[in-house]
Coordinates of C-alpha atoms in Angstrom, one line a residue:
Chain A
M1 CA 2.6 -21.3 -6.7
S2 CA 2.5 -24.0 -4.4
L3 CA 6.2 -26.2 -4.4
R4 CA 6.9 -30.1 -3.5
V5 CA 10.2 -29.8 -1.1
L6 CA 12.3 -32.8 -1.5
V7 CA 14.3 -33.0 2.0
G8 CA 17.2 -35.3 2.4
C9 CA 17.7 -36.8 5.8
K10 CA 20.6 -38.9 6.7
R11 CA 21.1 -41.3 9.5
V12 CA 24.3 -40.9 11.2
I13 CA 25.9 -41.9 14.6
D14 CA 24.3 -39.6 17.2
Y15 CA 26.4 -36.6 17.8
A16 CA 26.5 -37.3 21.3
V17 CA 28.5 -40.3 20.9
K18 CA 32.1 -40.7 21.3
I19 CA 33.4 -41.5 17.8
R20 CA 36.0 -44.4 18.3
V21 CA 37.8 -45.9 15.2
R22 CA 37.8 -49.1 13.8
P23 CA 40.7 -51.7 14.8
D24 CA 41.5 -52.1 10.4
K25 CA 41.6 -48.3 10.6
L26 CA 39.6 -48.2 7.6
G27 CA 36.3 -46.7 9.0
V28 CA 34.7 -45.9 12.8
V29 CA 32.9 -48.5 15.0
T30 CA 29.1 -48.4 13.9
D31 CA 28.0 -51.6 15.3
G32 CA 25.5 -51.0 18.7
V33 CA 26.5 -46.9 18.6
K34 CA 23.2 -45.0 18.6
H35 CA 22.5 -43.4 15.8
S36 CA 20.0 -40.3 14.9
M37 CA 18.9 -37.8 12.4
N38 CA 22.0 -35.6 11.2
P39 CA 21.3 -32.3 12.6
F40 CA 21.8 -30.0 10.0
D41 CA 19.0 -32.0 8.1
E42 CA 16.9 -31.8 10.8
I43 CA 17.0 -28.1 10.5
A44 CA 16.0 -28.8 6.6
I45 CA 13.3 -30.8 7.7
E46 CA 11.9 -28.1 10.0
E47 CA 12.4 -25.2 7.2
A48 CA 10.4 -27.6 4.7
V49 CA 7.4 -28.4 7.8
R50 CA 7.4 -24.3 8.2
L51 CA 7.2 -23.4 4.7
K52 CA 4.5 -25.9 4.2
E53 CA 3.0 -24.2 7.4
K54 CA 3.2 -20.5 5.8
K55 CA 1.5 -22.0 2.3
I56 CA 4.8 -21.7 0.3
A57 CA 5.2 -25.5 0.1
K58 CA 2.5 -28.1 -0.6
E59 CA 4.2 -31.3 0.2
V60 CA 7.3 -32.0 1.6
V61 CA 8.9 -35.1 0.9
A62 CA 11.7 -37.0 3.1
V63 CA 14.3 -38.8 1.7
S64 CA 16.8 -41.2 3.1
C65 CA 19.8 -43.4 1.8
G66 CA 20.6 -46.4 4.0
P67 CA 19.8 -49.6 5.4
T68 CA 16.5 -50.8 6.7
Q69 CA 17.4 -48.5 9.9
A70 CA 17.0 -45.6 7.9
Q71 CA 13.2 -46.0 8.0
E72 CA 13.3 -44.7 11.8
T73 CA 15.5 -41.6 10.4
I74 CA 12.4 -41.0 7.9
R75 CA 9.7 -41.4 10.5
T76 CA 11.3 -39.2 12.3
A77 CA 11.1 -36.6 9.6
L78 CA 8.0 -37.8 9.1
A79 CA 6.9 -36.7 12.9
M80 CA 8.0 -33.4 12.2
G81 CA 5.7 -32.9 9.5
A82 CA 7.2 -34.0 6.3
D83 CA 4.0 -35.8 4.3
R84 CA 5.6 -38.7 2.8
G85 CA 9.0 -40.8 3.0
I86 CA 11.1 -42.5 0.3
H87 CA 13.9 -45.2 1.4
V88 CA 16.6 -45.7 -0.9
E89 CA 17.9 -48.9 0.2
I90 CA 21.2 -49.3 0.7
P91 CA 23.0 -52.4 2.5
A92 CA 24.5 -52.4 5.2
K93 CA 28.1 -53.1 4.3
E94 CA 27.5 -51.1 1.8
M95 CA 27.1 -48.0 3.1
E96 CA 30.4 -46.7 3.6
K97 CA 31.3 -46.8 0.2
L98 CA 28.0 -44.8 0.0
E99 CA 29.9 -41.2 -1.5
P100 CA 28.0 -37.8 -1.6
L101 CA 28.1 -38.3 -5.5
H102 CA 26.0 -41.1 -5.5
V103 CA 23.5 -39.4 -3.2
S104 CA 23.4 -36.6 -5.0
K105 CA 22.8 -38.8 -8.1
I106 CA 20.0 -40.0 -6.5
L107 CA 18.2 -37.0 -5.5
A108 CA 18.6 -34.8 -8.4
K109 CA 16.5 -38.5 -10.1
L110 CA 14.4 -38.2 -7.2
A111 CA 14.0 -34.2 -7.3
E112 CA 12.9 -35.3 -10.9
Q113 CA 10.8 -37.9 -11.1
E114 CA 8.7 -36.5 -8.3
Q115 CA 9.1 -32.5 -10.0
A116 CA 10.1 -31.1 -6.8
E117 CA 11.1 -27.4 -7.2
L118 CA 12.8 -27.1 -4.2
V119 CA 15.5 -29.4 -2.4
I120 CA 16.8 -28.7 0.9
V121 CA 19.7 -30.9 2.8
G122 CA 21.4 -30.6 5.7
K123 CA 25.3 -28.0 4.7
Q124 CA 26.7 -31.2 5.9
A125 CA 26.8 -34.5 7.5
I126 CA 28.1 -34.9 10.8
D127 CA 29.7 -37.9 10.4
D128 CA 32.0 -37.6 7.1
D129 CA 31.5 -33.8 7.1
S130 CA 32.0 -33.9 3.2
N131 CA 29.6 -30.8 2.5
A132 CA 29.2 -31.8 -1.0
T133 CA 25.7 -33.2 -1.7
A134 CA 23.7 -29.9 -1.7
Q135 CA 26.0 -28.3 -4.2
M136 CA 26.9 -31.3 -6.5
T137 CA 22.9 -32.2 -6.2
A138 CA 22.8 -28.6 -8.1
A139 CA 25.2 -29.3 -10.3
L140 CA 23.6 -32.4 -11.9
L141 CA 20.1 -30.5 -11.9
D142 CA 21.8 -27.5 -13.5
W143 CA 19.7 -25.5 -10.6
P144 CA 21.0 -22.4 -8.9
Q145 CA 22.2 -23.6 -5.1
A146 CA 21.6 -21.3 -2.1
T147 CA 24.1 -23.3 0.7
F148 CA 24.6 -22.3 4.2
A149 CA 21.1 -20.9 4.8
S150 CA 20.6 -19.2 7.9
K151 CA 16.9 -17.1 6.7
L152 CA 14.7 -18.6 3.6
E153 CA 12.2 -16.4 2.3
K154 CA 9.7 -17.0 -0.7
T155 CA 10.0 -13.9 -3.1
D156 CA 7.5 -14.4 -6.7
G157 CA 9.0 -17.1 -8.1
E158 CA 12.3 -16.9 -6.3
L159 CA 13.9 -17.5 -3.3
E160 CA 15.8 -14.9 -0.9
V161 CA 18.2 -16.5 1.0
T162 CA 20.3 -15.1 3.9
R163 CA 23.8 -17.0 4.0
E164 CA 26.3 -17.4 6.7
V165 CA 29.6 -16.5 4.9
D166 CA 33.1 -16.2 6.2
G167 CA 32.9 -12.1 6.8
G168 CA 28.9 -12.0 7.6
L169 CA 25.8 -12.7 6.3
E170 CA 25.4 -12.5 2.3
T171 CA 21.7 -12.6 1.1
I172 CA 21.3 -13.6 -2.4
K173 CA 18.7 -14.1 -4.9
V174 CA 17.8 -17.7 -6.4
K175 CA 15.4 -18.4 -8.8
L176 CA 13.3 -21.7 -8.7
P177 CA 13.8 -24.3 -8.9
A178 CA 16.8 -24.4 -6.6
V179 CA 18.4 -26.4 -4.2
V180 CA 19.4 -25.2 -0.2
S181 CA 21.5 -26.2 2.0
S182 CA 21.1 -25.7 6.0
D183 CA 22.7 -23.9 8.4
L184 CA 22.8 -24.1 12.1
R185 CA 21.1 -21.0 12.3
L186 CA 18.2 -21.3 10.0
N187 CA 15.8 -22.7 12.6
E188 CA 15.1 -24.1 15.5
P189 CA 13.8 -27.9 14.6
R190 CA 10.8 -28.5 17.6
Y191 CA 10.6 -31.6 19.4
A192 CA 8.6 -34.3 18.3
T193 CA 5.4 -35.1 20.3
L194 CA 3.1 -38.2 20.9
P195 CA 0.6 -36.9 18.7
N196 CA 3.2 -36.4 15.8
I197 CA 5.3 -39.6 16.1
M198 CA 1.4 -41.5 16.3
K199 CA 0.2 -39.8 12.9
A200 CA 3.4 -40.6 11.4
K201 CA 3.3 -44.1 11.8
K202 CA 0.3 -43.6 9.3
K203 CA 2.4 -41.7 6.6
K204 CA 3.7 -43.7 3.8
I205 CA 7.3 -44.3 2.7
A206 CA 8.3 -46.0 -0.7
K207 CA 11.3 -47.8 -0.7
M208 CA 13.5 -48.0 -4.2
K209 CA 17.0 -49.0 -5.1
P210 CA 19.7 -47.1 -6.4
S211 CA 19.4 -49.2 -9.6
D212 CA 15.8 -48.4 -9.4
L213 CA 16.6 -44.9 -10.2
G214 CA 19.8 -45.9 -12.4
V215 CA 22.2 -44.8 -10.3
N216 CA 25.2 -46.8 -10.0
L217 CA 27.2 -47.2 -6.9
A218 CA 30.8 -48.0 -8.6
S219 CA 33.7 -45.9 -5.9
H220 CA 35.6 -42.8 -6.9
L221 CA 37.2 -42.5 -3.3
E222 CA 39.0 -44.9 -1.3
V223 CA 39.8 -44.9 2.2
I224 CA 43.2 -45.0 2.7
E225 CA 43.5 -44.4 6.6
V226 CA 41.2 -43.0 9.3
V227 CA 43.1 -42.1 12.7
D228 CA 41.9 -40.6 15.6
P229 CA 42.9 -36.3 15.8
P230 CA 46.2 -36.0 18.0
T231 CA 45.1 -36.0 21.7
R232 CA 45.9 -32.3 22.8
E233 CA 49.0 -31.9 25.7
A234 CA 48.4 -30.1 28.4
G235 CA 49.1 -26.5 29.1
I236 CA 51.3 -24.8 30.9
K237 CA 51.1 -22.0 33.8
V238 CA 53.3 -19.2 33.7
E239 CA 54.1 -17.0 36.6
D240 CA 53.4 -13.7 35.0
V241 CA 53.2 -11.5 31.8
D242 CA 57.1 -11.4 30.9
T243 CA 57.3 -15.1 31.3
L244 CA 54.2 -15.1 28.8
V245 CA 55.8 -13.3 26.2
T246 CA 59.4 -15.1 26.7
K247 CA 57.5 -18.6 26.6
L248 CA 55.7 -17.3 23.3
K249 CA 58.9 -15.9 21.8
D250 CA 61.4 -19.0 22.8
S251 CA 58.4 -21.4 20.8
G252 CA 58.1 -19.1 17.8
R253 CA 54.5 -18.4 18.4
I254 CA 55.3 -14.4 18.3
Chain B
M1 CA -19.0 -54.6 21.5
T2 CA -21.6 -56.3 23.0
F3 CA -24.4 -55.2 25.4
G4 CA -25.1 -58.1 27.6
P5 CA -23.1 -58.8 31.2
S6 CA -19.5 -59.8 31.0
P7 CA -18.7 -63.6 30.9
R8 CA -18.0 -62.9 34.3
S9 CA -20.5 -63.5 36.9
G10 CA -20.5 -62.5 40.3
P11 CA -19.9 -58.8 41.8
R12 CA -16.7 -57.2 40.2
P13 CA -14.5 -54.3 41.8
L14 CA -16.1 -50.9 40.2
D15 CA -13.2 -48.9 38.8
S16 CA -13.4 -45.7 40.7
T17 CA -14.7 -43.5 37.2
A18 CA -17.3 -45.8 37.1
A19 CA -18.2 -45.2 40.3
A20 CA -18.3 -41.5 40.3
L21 CA -20.3 -41.9 37.0
C22 CA -22.7 -44.3 39.0
V23 CA -23.1 -41.9 42.0
L24 CA -23.4 -38.9 39.3
D25 CA -25.9 -40.5 37.1
L26 CA -28.4 -40.9 40.2
G27 CA -27.7 -37.7 41.5
N28 CA -28.5 -36.0 38.1
G29 CA -31.2 -38.1 37.5
L30 CA -29.9 -39.5 34.5
W31 CA -29.4 -43.0 35.5
K32 CA -32.4 -44.8 33.2
D33 CA -30.8 -42.6 30.0
Y34 CA -27.3 -43.9 31.4
S35 CA -27.9 -47.0 32.4
R36 CA -26.7 -49.3 29.4
A37 CA -24.0 -47.2 28.7
Y38 CA -22.8 -47.5 32.5
R39 CA -22.8 -51.5 32.3
I40 CA -20.8 -51.2 29.2
L41 CA -18.5 -48.9 30.7
R42 CA -17.9 -51.2 33.9
N43 CA -17.4 -54.2 31.6
V44 CA -14.3 -52.5 30.0
L45 CA -13.5 -50.7 33.1
C46 CA -12.9 -53.7 35.0
N47 CA -10.4 -55.2 32.6
K48 CA -7.3 -54.6 34.7
I49 CA -5.5 -52.6 32.3
M50 CA -8.1 -50.1 31.9
A51 CA -8.5 -49.7 35.7
E52 CA -4.9 -48.6 36.2
F53 CA -5.1 -46.7 32.8
S54 CA -8.4 -45.5 32.2
P55 CA -8.9 -42.7 29.7
T56 CA -9.7 -40.9 32.2
T57 CA -7.0 -40.6 34.3
E58 CA -4.7 -40.5 31.2
T59 CA -6.5 -37.5 29.0
E60 CA -7.5 -33.5 30.4
L61 CA -11.1 -32.6 29.6
S62 CA -10.3 -29.9 26.6
H63 CA -12.4 -27.4 24.8
K64 CA -9.0 -25.7 23.1
H65 CA -10.5 -26.8 19.4
L66 CA -12.6 -25.8 16.6
T67 CA -15.9 -27.1 18.7
P68 CA -15.6 -25.7 22.2
E69 CA -19.1 -26.3 23.4
L70 CA -17.9 -30.4 23.4
K71 CA -15.7 -30.9 26.1
L72 CA -13.6 -34.1 24.8
H73 CA -10.9 -36.4 26.9
L74 CA -7.9 -35.5 25.2
I75 CA -4.7 -36.0 25.9
T76 CA -3.0 -32.4 25.9
P77 CA 0.2 -30.7 26.2
T78 CA -0.6 -30.9 30.2
C79 CA -0.7 -34.8 30.0
R80 CA 2.1 -36.9 31.0
L81 CA 1.3 -39.1 27.7
W82 CA 2.3 -36.1 25.7
T83 CA 5.6 -36.4 25.5
S84 CA 5.9 -39.8 26.1
P85 CA 7.3 -42.3 23.6
P86 CA 4.4 -44.5 22.1
P87 CA 6.0 -47.5 23.5
H88 CA 5.5 -46.0 27.3
S89 CA 1.7 -45.5 26.2
P90 CA -0.9 -47.8 28.2
F91 CA -3.1 -47.6 25.6
L92 CA -2.0 -48.9 21.9
D93 CA -2.5 -46.0 19.3
P94 CA -4.4 -43.9 21.3
F95 CA -6.5 -42.1 18.0
W96 CA -9.5 -41.3 19.9
A97 CA -7.1 -39.1 22.3
F98 CA -6.5 -36.7 20.0
Y99 CA -9.2 -34.1 18.2
W100 CA -7.9 -34.4 14.3
P101 CA -8.2 -31.5 12.2
G102 CA -10.5 -33.1 10.0
G103 CA -13.0 -34.5 12.7
Q104 CA -13.1 -30.7 14.2
A105 CA -13.9 -29.3 10.3
V106 CA -16.9 -31.7 10.0
S107 CA -18.0 -31.3 14.2
R108 CA -17.7 -27.3 13.4
F109 CA -19.5 -27.6 10.5
I110 CA -22.6 -30.2 11.4
L111 CA -22.6 -27.8 14.8
D112 CA -23.1 -24.8 11.8
N113 CA -25.7 -26.5 9.7
A114 CA -27.9 -28.6 12.0
H115 CA -30.2 -28.8 9.1
L116 CA -27.9 -31.7 7.7
V117 CA -28.2 -34.2 10.0
K118 CA -31.7 -33.4 11.8
G119 CA -33.9 -36.1 12.2
K120 CA -31.4 -38.3 9.8
R121 CA -29.7 -41.5 10.6
V122 CA -26.5 -40.1 10.8
L123 CA -23.0 -43.0 11.0
D124 CA -19.6 -41.3 12.6
F125 CA -17.2 -43.6 10.5
G126 CA -13.6 -44.0 12.5
C127 CA -15.0 -41.7 14.9
G128 CA -12.2 -41.7 17.4
C129 CA -13.2 -39.6 20.4
G130 CA -16.5 -39.3 18.3
A131 CA -16.7 -35.4 18.6
S132 CA -18.6 -35.5 14.7
G133 CA -21.6 -37.9 16.0
L134 CA -21.5 -35.8 19.3
A135 CA -22.1 -33.0 17.3
A136 CA -24.4 -34.5 15.3
K137 CA -26.6 -35.9 18.7
T138 CA -26.4 -31.9 19.4
S139 CA -28.0 -30.9 16.0
T140 CA -30.9 -33.6 16.7
A141 CA -29.8 -35.9 14.4
K142 CA -32.3 -39.3 15.2
H143 CA -29.8 -41.5 15.5
V144 CA -26.0 -41.8 15.2
T145 CA -24.1 -44.6 15.2
F146 CA -20.6 -44.4 16.3
N147 CA -18.1 -46.5 14.7
D148 CA -14.2 -47.2 15.2
I149 CA -12.3 -50.3 15.2
D150 CA -10.6 -49.7 18.5
K151 CA -12.9 -50.2 21.2
V152 CA -10.7 -48.0 23.4
A153 CA -12.2 -45.0 21.0
L154 CA -15.7 -46.3 21.8
E155 CA -14.9 -46.3 25.5
A156 CA -14.2 -42.2 25.2
V157 CA -17.3 -41.8 23.2
L158 CA -19.3 -43.4 25.8
L159 CA -17.0 -40.7 28.3
N160 CA -17.3 -37.7 26.0
G161 CA -20.7 -38.3 25.2
Y162 CA -21.5 -38.4 29.4
Q163 CA -19.6 -35.4 30.1
N164 CA -21.4 -33.5 27.1
N165 CA -24.8 -35.0 28.7
I166 CA -25.4 -36.6 25.0
V167 CA -26.7 -40.6 24.9
V168 CA -24.7 -42.4 22.6
D169 CA -27.3 -44.5 21.0
S170 CA -25.4 -47.5 19.1
L171 CA -21.5 -48.2 18.9
L172 CA -19.8 -50.5 16.5
S173 CA -16.6 -51.7 16.2
S174 CA -16.4 -53.5 13.1
N175 CA -14.6 -52.5 9.7
L176 CA -17.4 -51.1 7.9
I177 CA -15.8 -50.7 4.5
G178 CA -17.3 -52.1 1.8
S179 CA -20.3 -52.8 3.7
P180 CA -23.7 -51.2 1.6
S181 CA -24.9 -48.3 3.0
G182 CA -28.7 -48.2 3.3
Q183 CA -29.4 -47.5 7.0
Y184 CA -27.8 -44.3 6.9
D185 CA -29.2 -40.7 5.4
V186 CA -25.7 -38.9 6.5
V187 CA -22.3 -40.2 7.0
L188 CA -19.6 -38.6 8.6
V189 CA -15.7 -39.2 7.7
G190 CA -13.3 -37.0 10.2
D191 CA -9.8 -37.2 9.0
M192 CA -9.4 -40.9 7.5
L193 CA -7.8 -40.4 4.6
Y194 CA -4.1 -40.3 5.6
D195 CA -2.6 -43.4 4.0
T196 CA -2.7 -43.3 0.5
D197 CA -3.9 -47.1 0.0
F198 CA -6.3 -47.1 2.6
A199 CA -7.8 -43.7 1.3
H200 CA -8.4 -45.4 -1.8
Q201 CA -10.4 -47.9 0.1
V202 CA -12.2 -45.3 1.9
L203 CA -13.0 -43.1 -1.0
C204 CA -14.0 -45.8 -3.7
W205 CA -16.6 -46.7 -0.9
L206 CA -17.8 -43.1 0.0
Q207 CA -18.5 -42.8 -3.6
N208 CA -20.5 -46.1 -3.8
L209 CA -22.3 -44.7 -0.4
H210 CA -23.1 -41.4 -2.3
E211 CA -24.6 -42.7 -5.2
S212 CA -26.7 -45.3 -3.0
G213 CA -27.8 -41.9 -1.5
S214 CA -26.3 -41.2 1.4
L215 CA -25.0 -37.1 2.3
V216 CA -21.2 -38.2 2.6
I217 CA -19.2 -35.4 4.6
I218 CA -15.7 -35.6 5.0
G219 CA -13.4 -33.3 6.9
D220 CA -9.5 -33.0 6.1
P221 CA -6.8 -30.6 6.6
G222 CA -4.9 -31.1 3.0
R223 CA -3.7 -34.6 3.3
F224 CA -1.6 -35.9 0.6
A225 CA -3.8 -39.0 0.2
L226 CA -6.8 -37.0 -0.3
E227 CA -5.4 -34.1 -2.7
S228 CA -3.5 -36.9 -4.5
H229 CA -6.4 -38.7 -5.8
P230 CA -8.2 -39.3 -8.8
L231 CA -11.7 -39.0 -7.3
K232 CA -10.9 -35.6 -5.6
K233 CA -12.3 -34.2 -8.6
L234 CA -15.9 -35.4 -7.9
L235 CA -15.5 -33.3 -4.7
M236 CA -16.7 -29.6 -3.3
C237 CA -15.7 -27.4 -1.2
L238 CA -18.5 -26.9 1.8
G239 CA -16.3 -24.8 4.1
K240 CA -12.9 -24.2 5.3
Y241 CA -11.7 -23.8 9.2
E242 CA -8.7 -22.3 10.5
L243 CA -7.2 -24.5 13.3
T244 CA -6.3 -23.7 16.8
E245 CA -2.7 -22.7 17.7
A246 CA -3.1 -26.0 20.0
T247 CA -4.3 -28.0 17.0
I248 CA -1.5 -26.9 14.9
L249 CA 0.4 -27.8 17.6
E250 CA 0.0 -31.5 17.5
N251 CA -0.5 -31.6 13.5
R252 CA 2.9 -30.3 11.9
G253 CA 2.1 -29.2 8.7
Y254 CA -1.3 -28.1 8.6
T255 CA -3.1 -24.9 9.5
Q256 CA -6.7 -25.6 8.1
A257 CA -9.1 -27.9 7.6
F258 CA -11.5 -28.2 4.9
V259 CA -14.7 -29.8 4.4
W260 CA -16.1 -31.7 1.4
T261 CA -18.6 -33.4 0.0
F262 CA -19.6 -35.4 -3.5
R263 CA -21.1 -33.2 -5.7

């Protein structure tokens, strides 16, 4: 059996950028800030391409929901080896109101339309850290889910997935079709080189709107306030172990 | 591409590559064969950009592919451009600098089945580096037309022909899609089916060529545009090749290439 794999990739503020809260405290500054593909989604794309190289997958379709610039994210996915892209256009000003549930509905609908048998997404996006899209997509499709995958192996009609859980590693089997979310150790994405970037320019990106998929972007969540994390206070030095123990006891830590 | 002298008259500075070719040509006694090719080369290389960045200086002569008997000027991991973002490349989309998996499969197939092109008039459509056409020449084709809309690709064909002691019969930079075939017995198509819309145009044209009597030989690594096209049903597989590690590296997601023809 050869699978068609649908992979979600989100355009987020680059992991190396220092995040600044907007003056109105309802979001973060995105204008003029470097963006790139969510690193967990890069891992998801890489895994799908490796499945293709192992002849387990026949086609890898990269999907991104976002403004015009989301196409750059899709091009990156195509340069990594995805076969074609789908850009679900969300106007820039509506991006902030895009919730994991909306993206899940879009992915679920596309998985049906494309007759995908496997959906892989990053376990979370590094901008909102929601960690919800994979789970909700699986629920909407009524497919099994294997989240926080650190290893993927295909057995007859099933996937054997090693998951990173609190106590260590858990290995589960899920029947296909299924939804998988990638954890950090699933693989190490390969750097895209000139030949792959050039060839990616020839690959197709289909454009559509959420309404084309019958997805309504009505908000379910309201942002009340966004604040910077509290600044850490400087530590103190103590003379010896006894003083340390006393200090810890005094501050109620032990 | 015109074969006549450049519109500017008078002596022109020679690019070091052209000068080196000139000396080699005379030394090898091949000057007569290459004089026409040399004139074209000189015209192209005198262009300022080409003088600074010629395909020879930005590529490596590579034989790490399915047709190691052909040495080709390619951008490889040892070249500066391998890791450069496309805007840093002096060439616009140097598709000729990579030996596409489908092209490799067609060239290998032709070298292994020389009887298919022996004494025939061959078209290498979308020739890129020209490997498939050069394979046809090696397999004693009567006449090979190298066709690519990128003129730098045609220059690369000349350089690659020179490197392999193969005479390049003719170069054509027009878009041939839709044109009648008449003049070609065999049409080689290496990895041209990359985009769904474009693949449709190419496949319909190739079907016409097949119906008017040309032998159409298509190489493809299993790209979606071909796999999903209705005309795929009319194709039969002539060969299947495992790609080399170097080729897999520059073609993420593909490990094999196939050769097809119309039933």
